[in-house]
XYZ file of N, CA and C in Angstrom:
483
model
N 17.027 1.601 5.595
C 17.048 3.042 5.491
C 17.705 4.449 5.191
N 18.424 3.965 6.100
C 19.034 5.565 6.161
C 19.897 5.605 5.030
N 20.069 7.066 4.676
C 21.483 7.489 3.743
C 21.868 8.426 4.531
N 22.619 8.159 4.611
C 24.060 9.139 5.461
C 24.870 10.523 4.332
N 24.467 11.469 4.638
C 25.211 12.061 3.603
C 25.804 13.439 3.949
N 26.016 13.471 5.739
C 27.385 14.134 5.993
C 28.695 13.763 5.091
N 29.074 14.725 4.664
C 31.128 14.695 4.192
C 30.862 13.610 2.951
N 29.554 13.862 1.881
C 30.020 13.409 0.759
C 29.939 15.343 0.138
N 30.136 14.876 -1.043
C 30.779 16.456 -1.846
C 29.305 15.995 -2.972
N 29.117 17.341 -3.183
C 27.910 18.015 -4.373
C 28.378 16.766 -5.770
N 26.767 16.134 -5.832
C 26.986 15.472 -7.374
C 26.101 14.707 -6.690
N 25.691 13.413 -7.294
C 24.689 12.614 -7.256
C 25.224 11.211 -7.474
N 23.893 10.313 -6.471
C 24.490 9.342 -5.392
C 23.548 8.413 -5.865
N 23.211 7.433 -6.148
C 22.127 6.494 -6.431
C 22.038 4.904 -5.213
N 20.899 5.035 -5.074
C 20.890 3.514 -3.567
C 19.464 2.765 -4.112
N 19.455 1.607 -3.734
C 18.525 1.328 -4.313
C 17.605 0.201 -3.170
N 16.514 0.033 -2.539
C 15.753 -0.926 -1.563
C 15.028 -1.545 -1.908
N 14.798 -2.739 -1.458
C 13.965 -4.029 -1.635
C 13.575 -4.229 -0.440
N 11.988 -3.570 -0.470
C 11.239 -3.730 0.710
C 10.232 -4.915 0.025
N 10.187 -5.571 1.225
C 9.277 -6.969 1.431
C 8.725 -7.392 2.497
N 7.894 -8.270 2.963
C 7.131 -8.455 3.774
C 7.435 -7.958 4.962
N 8.320 -8.074 5.491
C 9.289 -7.626 6.927
C 8.942 -6.172 7.096
N 9.310 -5.620 5.958
C 9.242 -4.148 5.685
C 7.890 -3.729 6.030
N 6.865 -3.867 5.463
C 4.986 -4.087 5.153
C 4.744 -4.052 6.847
N 5.066 -5.028 7.443
C 4.609 -5.138 9.219
C 5.154 -4.676 10.211
N 6.169 -3.812 9.888
C 6.592 -2.555 10.867
C 5.418 -1.425 11.065
N 4.791 -1.519 10.215
C 3.919 -0.809 10.197
C 1.930 -1.096 9.948
N 1.327 -0.430 10.836
C 0.359 -1.178 10.906
C -0.777 -0.138 10.313
N -0.578 -0.955 9.203
C -1.714 -0.670 8.157
C -2.823 -2.001 7.641
N -3.870 -1.769 7.827
C -4.986 -3.150 7.460
C -4.981 -3.421 6.107
N -4.678 -2.293 5.106
C -4.488 -2.720 3.684
C -3.426 -3.131 3.010
N -2.171 -3.013 3.534
C -1.338 -3.919 3.156
C -0.951 -4.945 3.964
N -0.213 -5.542 3.442
C -0.546 -7.379 3.979
C 0.854 -7.274 3.834
N 1.375 -6.908 2.666
C 3.214 -7.524 2.411
C 3.502 -7.301 1.046
N 4.265 -7.275 0.650
C 4.851 -7.000 -0.408
C 6.485 -7.402 -1.502
N 6.835 -7.307 -2.190
C 8.111 -6.940 -2.968
C 7.627 -6.037 -3.896
N 8.973 -4.979 -3.436
C 8.600 -3.940 -3.964
C 10.198 -2.976 -3.917
N 10.719 -2.926 -5.241
C 12.255 -2.291 -5.407
C 11.854 -1.138 -5.701
N 12.585 -0.203 -5.328
C 12.974 0.992 -5.270
C 14.271 1.760 -5.277
N 14.452 2.437 -6.588
C 15.766 3.057 -6.473
C 15.557 4.660 -6.287
N 16.350 5.291 -5.386
C 16.418 5.974 -5.426
C 17.729 6.775 -6.224
N 17.497 8.289 -6.309
C 18.570 9.209 -6.879
C 19.287 10.091 -5.763
N 20.107 10.717 -5.353
C 19.733 12.009 -4.195
C 20.735 12.733 -4.897
N 20.143 14.308 -5.171
C 21.458 14.722 -5.876
C 21.887 15.732 -4.312
N 23.141 15.998 -4.195
C 23.750 16.606 -2.902
C 23.942 18.234 -3.186
N 23.386 18.948 -2.990
C 23.909 20.338 -3.414
C 23.977 20.577 -2.283
N 24.821 22.232 -2.095
C 25.348 23.067 -0.719
C 24.658 22.990 0.408
N 23.184 23.385 0.429
C 22.246 23.535 1.245
C 20.753 23.151 1.171
N 20.896 21.599 0.288
C 19.712 20.745 0.149
C 19.430 19.951 -0.670
N 19.083 18.648 -0.538
C 18.855 17.373 -1.233
C 18.101 17.206 -1.961
N 18.206 16.393 -3.305
C 17.246 16.771 -4.340
C 16.916 14.443 -4.137
N 15.479 14.564 -3.528
C 15.349 12.830 -4.456
C 14.623 12.363 -5.673
N 14.917 11.338 -5.872
C 13.762 10.605 -7.017
C 14.128 9.033 -6.285
N 12.536 9.030 -6.649
C 12.018 7.827 -6.292
C 12.105 7.058 -7.384
N 12.336 6.008 -7.508
C 11.778 5.110 -8.607
C 10.867 4.072 -8.373
N 9.778 3.012 -8.458
C 9.436 2.132 -7.452
C 8.635 0.795 -8.393
N 9.383 -0.109 -8.109
C 8.259 -1.047 -9.157
C 8.022 -2.557 -8.249
N 6.549 -2.886 -8.655
C 6.691 -3.944 -7.206
C 5.288 -4.375 -7.534
N 5.340 -5.127 -6.516
C 3.636 -5.562 -6.246
C 3.005 -5.777 -4.546
N 2.225 -5.198 -3.915
C 1.743 -5.466 -2.945
C 0.547 -6.508 -2.077
N 0.699 -6.715 -1.940
C -0.359 -8.049 -1.038
C -1.224 -6.916 -0.393
N -2.630 -6.878 -1.082
C -3.664 -6.227 -0.166
C -5.172 -7.567 0.092
N -5.914 -6.861 -0.062
C -7.218 -7.680 0.557
C -8.195 -6.939 -0.755
N -8.910 -8.011 -0.871
C -10.164 -7.498 -2.245
C -11.210 -7.210 -1.692
N -11.838 -6.488 -2.333
C -12.610 -5.445 -1.551
C -14.192 -6.318 -1.552
N -13.811 -7.174 -2.237
C -15.909 -7.680 -2.590
C -15.563 -9.165 -2.230
N -14.889 -10.358 -2.021
C -14.075 -11.442 -0.736
C -13.389 -11.518 0.047
N -12.841 -10.416 0.475
C -11.761 -10.158 1.031
C -10.652 -11.280 1.542
N -10.804 -11.949 0.268
C -9.330 -12.777 -0.046
C -7.931 -11.940 -0.261
N -6.521 -12.368 -0.152
C -5.490 -11.858 0.057
C -5.610 -11.952 -2.317
N -4.579 -10.408 -2.728
C -4.789 -10.298 -3.481
C -3.409 -9.782 -4.002
N -2.646 -10.054 -4.867
C -1.421 -8.912 -5.223
C -1.553 -8.144 -6.351
N -1.491 -6.248 -5.872
C -1.858 -5.113 -6.173
C -0.205 -4.484 -7.420
N -0.176 -4.450 -8.663
C 1.399 -3.685 -9.438
C 1.049 -2.418 -8.599
N 2.252 -1.659 -8.218
C 2.780 -0.647 -7.280
C 3.757 -0.288 -8.543
N 3.900 0.717 -8.970
C 5.211 1.960 -9.982
C 4.438 3.305 -9.780
N 6.004 3.631 -10.432
C 5.600 5.349 -10.672
C 7.089 5.701 -9.638
N 6.997 7.033 -9.712
C 8.121 8.306 -9.956
C 7.967 9.343 -8.525
N 8.059 9.705 -7.552
C 7.869 10.888 -6.429
C 9.146 10.935 -6.183
N 9.408 12.132 -5.657
C 10.118 13.458 -5.641
C 10.059 13.999 -4.196
N 11.568 14.328 -3.609
C 11.195 15.072 -2.442
C 12.221 15.700 -1.865
N 12.515 16.740 -1.774
C 13.204 18.422 -1.381
C 13.481 18.386 0.199
N 15.158 18.257 0.151
C 15.392 18.040 1.354
C 16.160 19.875 1.608
N 15.892 20.410 2.762
C 16.802 21.727 2.504
C 16.988 21.993 4.309
N 17.989 22.582 4.445
C 18.559 22.243 5.783
C 18.270 23.930 6.086
N 17.739 24.535 7.138
C 17.546 25.161 7.551
C 17.514 25.079 9.013
N 18.047 26.389 10.197
C 17.153 25.915 11.307
C 16.677 26.841 12.305
N 15.744 27.620 11.287
C 14.728 28.389 11.056
C 14.134 28.510 10.089
N 13.656 28.137 8.864
C 12.778 27.742 8.344
C 11.695 26.752 8.549
N 10.907 26.967 7.793
C 9.553 25.967 7.885
C 8.862 25.524 7.107
N 7.965 24.314 6.434
C 7.162 24.544 4.881
C 6.373 24.160 4.992
N 5.090 24.395 4.656
C 3.702 23.354 4.378
C 3.580 22.127 3.613
N 4.728 22.736 2.472
C 4.773 21.894 1.326
C 5.462 20.032 1.863
N 4.254 19.453 1.262
C 4.789 18.097 1.603
C 5.341 17.216 0.848
N 6.170 17.956 -0.136
C 7.187 17.483 -0.429
C 8.803 18.245 -0.460
N 8.693 18.577 0.631
C 9.386 19.777 1.080
C 9.819 19.416 2.677
N 11.266 19.054 3.011
C 11.018 18.419 4.480
C 12.498 19.645 4.627
N 11.768 20.084 5.770
C 13.262 20.565 6.422
C 14.150 20.286 7.897
N 15.659 19.993 7.625
C 16.432 19.693 8.024
C 17.219 20.290 8.903
N 16.985 20.468 10.410
C 18.142 21.511 10.687
C 19.396 21.055 10.389
N 20.374 22.335 10.757
C 21.940 22.205 9.174
C 22.647 21.212 10.042
N 22.586 21.004 11.098
C 23.387 20.251 11.831
C 23.003 18.659 11.601
N 22.696 18.272 10.199
C 22.127 17.203 10.208
C 22.883 15.662 9.548
N 22.991 15.104 9.755
C 23.948 14.434 9.057
C 23.196 13.055 8.234
N 22.260 12.685 8.519
C 21.885 11.054 8.176
C 19.814 12.101 7.860
N 19.428 10.889 7.271
C 17.870 11.051 7.041
C 17.480 9.586 6.865
N 16.432 9.156 7.494
C 15.751 7.651 7.510
C 14.900 8.214 6.557
N 14.950 7.108 5.540
C 13.597 7.179 4.431
C 13.188 6.365 4.531
N 12.764 5.479 5.261
C 11.484 4.403 5.845
C 9.974 4.870 5.586
N 9.619 5.881 6.461
C 8.312 6.416 6.589
C 7.885 6.804 5.113
N 8.880 7.617 4.084
C 8.864 8.311 3.005
C 8.586 7.085 1.750
N 9.098 6.060 1.829
C 9.388 4.936 1.271
C 7.872 3.962 0.983
N 7.204 3.833 2.615
C 6.293 3.443 2.694
C 4.362 4.134 2.333
N 4.881 5.355 2.837
C 3.725 6.303 2.356
C 3.966 6.175 0.534
N 5.067 6.390 0.034
C 5.096 6.693 -1.395
C 4.282 4.626 -2.281
N 4.811 3.904 -1.556
C 4.169 2.861 -2.029
C 2.421 2.585 -1.644
N 1.823 3.183 -0.408
C 0.772 3.194 -0.069
C -0.060 4.225 -0.732
N 0.564 5.639 -1.134
C -0.203 5.825 -2.796
C -0.094 5.544 -3.540
N 0.722 4.545 -4.205
C -0.057 3.747 -5.454
C -0.790 2.753 -5.710
N -1.606 2.468 -4.575
C -2.615 1.430 -4.112
C -3.542 1.620 -4.721
N -4.354 1.577 -5.818
C -5.469 2.105 -6.168
C -6.336 1.832 -5.287
N -7.268 3.182 -5.740
C -8.378 2.903 -4.321
C -9.395 1.750 -4.386
N -9.950 1.525 -4.929
C -10.208 -0.381 -5.009
C -9.466 -1.194 -5.826
N -9.535 -2.212 -5.016
C -9.378 -3.733 -5.240
C -9.405 -4.780 -5.505
N -10.209 -5.194 -6.647
C -10.793 -6.541 -6.526
C -10.536 -7.571 -7.771
N -10.184 -9.063 -7.280
C -9.832 -9.513 -8.211
C -10.557 -9.781 -9.604
N -9.594 -10.096 -10.296
C -10.639 -9.899 -12.216
C -12.255 -11.100 -11.866
N -12.589 -11.104 -12.529
C -13.898 -12.022 -12.325
C -13.083 -13.399 -12.687
N -13.756 -14.098 -11.551
C -13.649 -15.726 -11.151
C -12.705 -16.065 -10.291
N -11.997 -14.902 -9.999
C -10.825 -14.912 -9.364
C -11.139 -14.963 -7.936
N -12.245 -14.447 -6.882
C -12.994 -13.983 -5.824
C -13.352 -15.297 -5.025
N -13.387 -15.834 -3.836
C -13.390 -17.521 -3.102
C -15.268 -17.100 -3.164
N -15.173 -18.007 -4.079
C -16.496 -18.419 -4.246
C -17.825 -18.717 -3.070
N -16.982 -19.132 -1.858
C -18.115 -19.287 -0.636
C -18.370 -18.023 0.266
N -17.683 -16.711 -0.670
C -17.971 -15.826 -0.454
C -19.164 -14.814 -1.168
N -18.341 -14.642 -2.477
C -19.612 -14.638 -3.540
C -20.614 -14.996 -3.743
N -20.968 -16.360 -2.848
C -22.327 -16.889 -3.547
C -23.139 -15.914 -2.371
N -23.069 -15.357 -1.395
C -23.676 -14.714 -0.376
C -24.145 -13.064 -1.351
N -23.532 -12.806 -2.219
C -23.256 -11.562 -2.713
C -24.358 -11.489 -3.724
N -23.893 -13.170 -4.534
C -25.239 -13.673 -5.478
C -26.445 -13.438 -5.361
N -26.403 -14.139 -4.628
C -27.821 -14.437 -3.670
C -28.568 -13.304 -3.524
N -27.726 -12.356 -2.345
C -28.989 -10.647 -2.158
C -28.919 -10.323 -3.141
N -27.954 -10.405 -4.123
C -28.342 -9.568 -5.324
C -29.620 -10.215 -6.010
N -29.778 -11.434 -6.377
C -31.013 -12.293 -6.676
C -32.372 -11.974 -6.368
N -31.881 -11.793 -4.833
C -33.022 -11.922 -3.930
C -33.835 -10.281 -4.621
N -32.950 -9.253 -4.404
C -32.980 -7.971 -4.906
C -33.967 -7.804 -6.015
N -33.328 -8.502 -6.747
C -33.881 -8.697 -8.264
C -35.548 -9.234 -7.937
N -35.387 -10.707 -7.582
C -36.923 -11.176 -7.159
C -37.951 -10.489 -6.505
N -37.685 -9.146 -5.619
C -38.565 -8.942 -5.268
C -39.631 -7.846 -5.949
N -39.982 -7.441 -5.827
C -41.041 -6.628 -6.017
C -41.534 -5.116 -5.013
N -41.070 -4.332 -5.754
C -41.069 -3.155 -4.538
C -42.876 -3.166 -4.431
N -43.417 -2.588 -3.268
C -44.552 -2.870 -3.280
C -45.269 -1.710 -3.851
N -44.240 -0.610 -3.935
C -44.716 0.598 -4.561
C -45.288 0.770 -5.713
N -44.568 -0.014 -6.427
C -44.520 -0.147 -8.208
C -46.295 -1.327 -8.096
N -46.035 -2.496 -7.096
C -47.899 -3.029 -7.043
C -48.847 -2.366 -6.747
N -49.200 -1.132 -6.260
C -49.826 -0.454 -6.265
C -49.863 0.212 -6.995
N -48.692 0.774 -8.002
C -49.603 1.737 -9.178
C -49.527 0.704 -9.846
N -49.642 -0.611 -10.380
C -50.573 -1.766 -11.540
C -51.580 -1.802 -11.330
N -52.025 -1.313 -10.004
C -53.423 -1.357 -9.851
C -54.223 -0.301 -10.547
N -53.798 0.304 -10.031
C -54.055 1.942 -10.848
C -54.916 1.708 -12.211
N -54.011 0.817 -12.780
C -54.255 0.811 -14.711
C -56.041 0.777 -14.867
């Protein structure tokens, strides 16, 4: 996932990366168990900066919040990253990276992983009927139990009639 920009003339360059299970295994994240994501990278080389556009499309394997079974979640979108060259400048902008003037390459792996991770929905649940029935029977039983039990406070109020 390393892009070597040293020696490139100003212009636009295209790269492509296919992220697979092996890529996601390198990162210790309980949320992503694997996946297949294609990322097209457009890099615009300028005199003192690089502009990256990342277009991603694919799916990752994660775990259902309800039954904890594996499920595939689609991810797609576009992200931008600006890389400036400076030996003195710093920045707090998360979309801007400062590299030393003598840098000649950049490893995009961490950026690619983060761009995929932020595309995963906050809540991931199997469609109705696809959850593991051995797990969901406990959820349903607990919900029915709560519906069948009458709050004792209500019983006391009924006696006041």
